[in-house]
XYZ file of C-alpha atoms in Angstrom:
79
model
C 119.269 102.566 124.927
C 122.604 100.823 124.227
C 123.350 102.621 120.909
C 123.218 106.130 123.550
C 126.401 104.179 125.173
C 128.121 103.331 122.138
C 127.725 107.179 120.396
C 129.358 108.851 123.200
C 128.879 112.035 124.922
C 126.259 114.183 123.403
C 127.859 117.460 121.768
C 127.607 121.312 123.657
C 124.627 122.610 121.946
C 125.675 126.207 120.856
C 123.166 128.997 122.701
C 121.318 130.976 120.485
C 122.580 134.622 120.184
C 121.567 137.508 118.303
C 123.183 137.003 115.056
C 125.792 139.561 115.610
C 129.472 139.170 115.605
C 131.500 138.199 118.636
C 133.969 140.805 118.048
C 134.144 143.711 120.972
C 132.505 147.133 119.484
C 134.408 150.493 120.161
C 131.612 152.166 121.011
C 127.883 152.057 123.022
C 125.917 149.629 120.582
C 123.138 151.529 120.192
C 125.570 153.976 118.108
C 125.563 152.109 115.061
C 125.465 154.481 111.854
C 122.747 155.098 109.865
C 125.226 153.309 106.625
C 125.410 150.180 108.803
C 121.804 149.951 109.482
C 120.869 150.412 105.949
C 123.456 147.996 105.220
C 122.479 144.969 107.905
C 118.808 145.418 106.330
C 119.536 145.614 102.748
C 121.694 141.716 103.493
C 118.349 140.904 105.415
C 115.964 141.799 103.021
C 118.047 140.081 99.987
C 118.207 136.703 102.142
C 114.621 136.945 102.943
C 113.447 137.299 99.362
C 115.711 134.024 98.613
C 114.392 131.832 101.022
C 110.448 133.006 100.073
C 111.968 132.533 96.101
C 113.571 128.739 97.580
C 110.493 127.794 99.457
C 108.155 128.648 96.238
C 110.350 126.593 94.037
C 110.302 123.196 96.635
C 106.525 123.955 97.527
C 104.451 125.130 94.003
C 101.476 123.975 95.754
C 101.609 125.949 98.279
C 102.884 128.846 96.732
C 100.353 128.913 94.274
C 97.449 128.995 97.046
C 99.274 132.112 98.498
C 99.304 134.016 95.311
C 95.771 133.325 95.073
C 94.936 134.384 98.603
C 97.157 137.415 97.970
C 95.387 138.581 94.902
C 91.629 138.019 96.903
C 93.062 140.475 99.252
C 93.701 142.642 97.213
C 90.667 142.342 95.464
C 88.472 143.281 98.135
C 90.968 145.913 99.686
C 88.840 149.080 99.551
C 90.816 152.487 98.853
């Protein structure tokens, strides 16, 4: 309890928001352009597919046994 005293005040934890930028919009937001869309989930998609490529590189193991469950579904996947 004493080391609490000697760190000082905690910091402002920062509130979760939705990702977006801070910066006002022109317009209504659910106006956004079918180029920005496309563009927001192209970035999303390429980040996603490096963090699943990180997470199989730090965790074989695990990645392996997800492959293999992966390829038993669609082993028994009937058309």
């Amino acid at each position: 309890m004493a080391d609490r005293d000697k760190r000082g005040p905690e910091p402002a934890r920062k509130s979760r928001g939705t990702g977006r930028s801070t910066e006002p919009l022109d317009r209504a937001e659910g106006s956004e352009t079918d180029e920005e869309r496309r563009r927001r989930r192209a970035q999303f998609l390429r980040e996603l597919n490096e963090a699943k490529e990180l997470r199989d590189r730090v965790q074989p193991r695990r990645a392996r046994a997800a492959r293999m469950r992966q390829q038993m579904r669609m082993r028994t996947f009937r058309w």
